[in-house]
């Protein structure tokens, strides 16, 4: 059915990713397909990492932990952006193409007033990715 699952990962909010990761790993086991965790970071220091290299290492460690926990091989890919808040959607869509993912399993939050005015990241990715997007709340 699917060939590869991509899961966007925000290392600053790992505690909110459980349902999305569990859904992705269950689908990966069911269909026998690989998973790639993708993260986007700035080139400047952030609350998560001081450098893009450190961010990549943290993402890789997180992927290895999840791989061991779920009994699956999980690949990781870190992308750099000048302004992740602005470029996140484009970076994730581009990453899906680059990683040849045909399913994106993406965590979202409960919509609020802001989403009635601006599209959420998950909504924008779902509208423009060109592949199936499973948004998990």
mmCIF file of C-alpha atoms in Angstrom:
data_model
loop_
_atom_site.group_PDB
_atom_site.id
_atom_site.type_symbol
_atom_site.label_atom_id
_atom_site.label_comp_id
_atom_site.label_asym_id
_atom_site.label_seq_id
_atom_site.Cartn_x
_atom_site.Cartn_y
_atom_site.Cartn_z
ATOM 1 C CA UNK A 1 0.000 0.000 0.000
ATOM 2 C CA UNK A 2 2.706 2.493 1.020
ATOM 3 C CA UNK A 3 6.452 2.416 0.429
ATOM 4 C CA UNK A 4 7.833 4.783 3.084
ATOM 5 C CA UNK A 5 6.457 6.757 6.025
ATOM 6 C CA UNK A 6 7.816 10.152 6.984
ATOM 7 C CA UNK A 7 7.195 11.497 10.484
ATOM 8 C CA UNK A 8 7.989 15.168 11.162
ATOM 9 C CA UNK A 9 9.618 15.459 14.595
ATOM 10 C CA UNK A 10 9.793 18.593 16.721
ATOM 11 C CA UNK A 11 12.461 17.845 19.322
ATOM 12 C CA UNK A 12 11.203 20.743 21.453
ATOM 13 C CA UNK A 13 7.860 18.945 21.872
ATOM 14 C CA UNK A 14 8.729 15.242 22.038
ATOM 15 C CA UNK A 15 6.075 14.702 24.709
ATOM 16 C CA UNK A 16 3.363 15.505 22.133
ATOM 17 C CA UNK A 17 4.549 13.024 19.486
ATOM 18 C CA UNK A 18 3.536 9.731 21.103
ATOM 19 C CA UNK A 19 0.288 9.114 19.220
ATOM 20 C CA UNK A 20 1.803 10.040 15.852
ATOM 21 C CA UNK A 21 4.867 7.853 16.417
ATOM 22 C CA UNK A 22 2.750 4.924 17.628
ATOM 23 C CA UNK A 23 0.482 5.263 14.585
ATOM 24 C CA UNK A 24 3.452 5.416 12.201
ATOM 25 C CA UNK A 25 5.210 2.442 13.797
ATOM 26 C CA UNK A 26 2.005 0.371 13.794
ATOM 27 C CA UNK A 27 1.519 1.107 10.074
ATOM 28 C CA UNK A 28 5.179 0.332 9.362
ATOM 29 C CA UNK A 29 4.855 -3.045 11.075
ATOM 30 C CA UNK A 30 1.549 -3.805 9.344
ATOM 31 C CA UNK A 31 2.851 -3.033 5.847
ATOM 32 C CA UNK A 32 6.532 -3.877 6.385
ATOM 33 C CA UNK A 33 7.766 -0.459 5.305
ATOM 34 C CA UNK A 34 10.505 1.900 6.533
ATOM 35 C CA UNK A 35 10.070 5.075 8.569
ATOM 36 C CA UNK A 36 12.055 8.297 8.381
ATOM 37 C CA UNK A 37 11.897 10.893 11.168
ATOM 38 C CA UNK A 38 12.456 14.379 9.748
ATOM 39 C CA UNK A 39 13.351 17.481 11.747
ATOM 40 C CA UNK A 40 13.876 21.085 10.700
ATOM 41 C CA UNK A 41 16.189 23.440 12.586
ATOM 42 C CA UNK A 42 17.618 26.919 12.252
ATOM 43 C CA UNK A 43 21.288 27.599 11.611
ATOM 44 C CA UNK A 44 21.393 29.597 14.835
ATOM 45 C CA UNK A 45 21.319 28.279 18.421
ATOM 46 C CA UNK A 46 17.907 27.239 19.718
ATOM 47 C CA UNK A 47 16.425 25.743 22.862
ATOM 48 C CA UNK A 48 17.003 22.277 21.375
ATOM 49 C CA UNK A 49 20.526 22.551 19.941
ATOM 50 C CA UNK A 50 23.369 25.023 19.565
ATOM 51 C CA UNK A 51 24.217 24.004 15.995
ATOM 52 C CA UNK A 52 22.515 22.168 13.123
ATOM 53 C CA UNK A 53 25.031 19.347 13.649
ATOM 54 C CA UNK A 54 24.007 18.983 17.292
ATOM 55 C CA UNK A 55 20.357 19.000 16.215
ATOM 56 C CA UNK A 56 21.075 16.209 13.716
ATOM 57 C CA UNK A 57 22.820 14.163 16.413
ATOM 58 C CA UNK A 58 19.897 14.614 18.827
ATOM 59 C CA UNK A 59 17.415 13.638 16.119
ATOM 60 C CA UNK A 60 19.511 10.567 15.314
ATOM 61 C CA UNK A 61 19.620 9.552 19.005
ATOM 62 C CA UNK A 62 15.859 10.023 19.301
ATOM 63 C CA UNK A 63 15.355 7.899 16.195
ATOM 64 C CA UNK A 64 17.615 5.172 17.617
ATOM 65 C CA UNK A 65 15.676 5.189 20.914
ATOM 66 C CA UNK A 66 12.358 4.893 19.086
ATOM 67 C CA UNK A 67 13.790 2.218 16.795
ATOM 68 C CA UNK A 68 14.803 0.111 19.796
ATOM 69 C CA UNK A 69 11.512 0.790 21.599
ATOM 70 C CA UNK A 70 9.330 -0.223 18.644
ATOM 71 C CA UNK A 71 11.551 -2.932 17.151
ATOM 72 C CA UNK A 72 11.860 -1.155 13.806
ATOM 73 C CA UNK A 73 14.618 0.405 11.760
ATOM 74 C CA UNK A 74 13.999 4.168 11.794
ATOM 75 C CA UNK A 75 16.034 6.500 9.612
ATOM 76 C CA UNK A 76 16.429 10.203 10.439
ATOM 77 C CA UNK A 77 17.052 13.317 8.365
ATOM 78 C CA UNK A 78 17.728 16.824 9.663
ATOM 79 C CA UNK A 79 17.145 19.870 7.481
ATOM 80 C CA UNK A 80 18.315 23.412 8.063
ATOM 81 C CA UNK A 81 16.257 26.526 7.425
ATOM 82 C CA UNK A 82 16.967 30.224 7.860
ATOM 83 C CA UNK A 83 13.566 30.582 9.532
ATOM 84 C CA UNK A 84 11.854 27.275 10.407
ATOM 85 C CA UNK A 85 8.660 29.032 11.504
ATOM 86 C CA UNK A 86 8.241 30.385 7.969
ATOM 87 C CA UNK A 87 9.839 27.571 5.935
ATOM 88 C CA UNK A 88 8.657 24.512 7.875
ATOM 89 C CA UNK A 89 5.852 23.478 5.531
ATOM 90 C CA UNK A 90 7.988 23.822 2.404
ATOM 91 C CA UNK A 91 10.887 21.961 4.039
ATOM 92 C CA UNK A 92 8.644 19.071 5.094
ATOM 93 C CA UNK A 93 7.050 18.784 1.654
ATOM 94 C CA UNK A 94 10.484 18.883 0.043
ATOM 95 C CA UNK A 95 11.780 16.275 2.503
ATOM 96 C CA UNK A 96 8.898 13.937 1.633
ATOM 97 C CA UNK A 97 9.861 14.161 -2.047
ATOM 98 C CA UNK A 98 13.576 13.740 -1.320
ATOM 99 C CA UNK A 99 13.019 10.752 0.977
ATOM 100 C CA UNK A 100 10.434 9.302 -1.447
ATOM 101 C CA UNK A 101 7.838 9.064 1.318
ATOM 102 C CA UNK A 102 4.319 8.393 0.115
ATOM 103 C CA UNK A 103 2.724 8.740 3.550
ATOM 104 C CA UNK A 104 3.326 11.483 6.102
ATOM 105 C CA UNK A 105 2.134 10.793 9.657
ATOM 106 C CA UNK A 106 2.106 14.139 11.403
ATOM 107 C CA UNK A 107 1.173 15.257 14.909
ATOM 108 C CA UNK A 108 -1.106 18.247 15.283
ATOM 109 C CA UNK A 109 -2.643 20.156 18.125
ATOM 110 C CA UNK A 110 -6.237 20.988 18.946
ATOM 111 C CA UNK A 111 -7.196 23.883 16.663
ATOM 112 C CA UNK A 112 -7.743 27.239 18.276
ATOM 113 C CA UNK A 113 -8.483 30.786 17.199
ATOM 114 C CA UNK A 114 -5.180 31.080 15.330
ATOM 115 C CA UNK A 115 -6.142 28.201 12.994
ATOM 116 C CA UNK A 116 -9.340 29.992 12.014
ATOM 117 C CA UNK A 117 -7.169 32.781 10.633
ATOM 118 C CA UNK A 118 -3.966 30.993 9.571
ATOM 119 C CA UNK A 119 -3.519 27.454 8.321
ATOM 120 C CA UNK A 120 -1.778 25.021 10.652
ATOM 121 C CA UNK A 121 1.451 23.338 9.558
ATOM 122 C CA UNK A 122 -0.337 19.990 9.324
ATOM 123 C CA UNK A 123 -3.153 21.548 7.300
ATOM 124 C CA UNK A 124 -0.759 23.193 4.883
ATOM 125 C CA UNK A 125 1.307 20.025 4.442
ATOM 126 C CA UNK A 126 -1.866 17.976 3.898
ATOM 127 C CA UNK A 127 -3.108 20.460 1.303
ATOM 128 C CA UNK A 128 0.136 20.723 -0.671
ATOM 129 C CA UNK A 129 2.236 17.574 -0.167
ATOM 130 C CA UNK A 130 0.965 15.549 -3.106
ATOM 131 C CA UNK A 131 1.084 12.377 -0.955
ATOM 132 C CA UNK A 132 -1.215 10.991 1.724
ATOM 133 C CA UNK A 133 -1.015 12.838 5.048
ATOM 134 C CA UNK A 134 -2.369 11.319 8.255
ATOM 135 C CA UNK A 135 -2.830 14.120 10.806
ATOM 136 C CA UNK A 136 -2.911 12.854 14.387
ATOM 137 C CA UNK A 137 -4.457 14.947 17.129
#
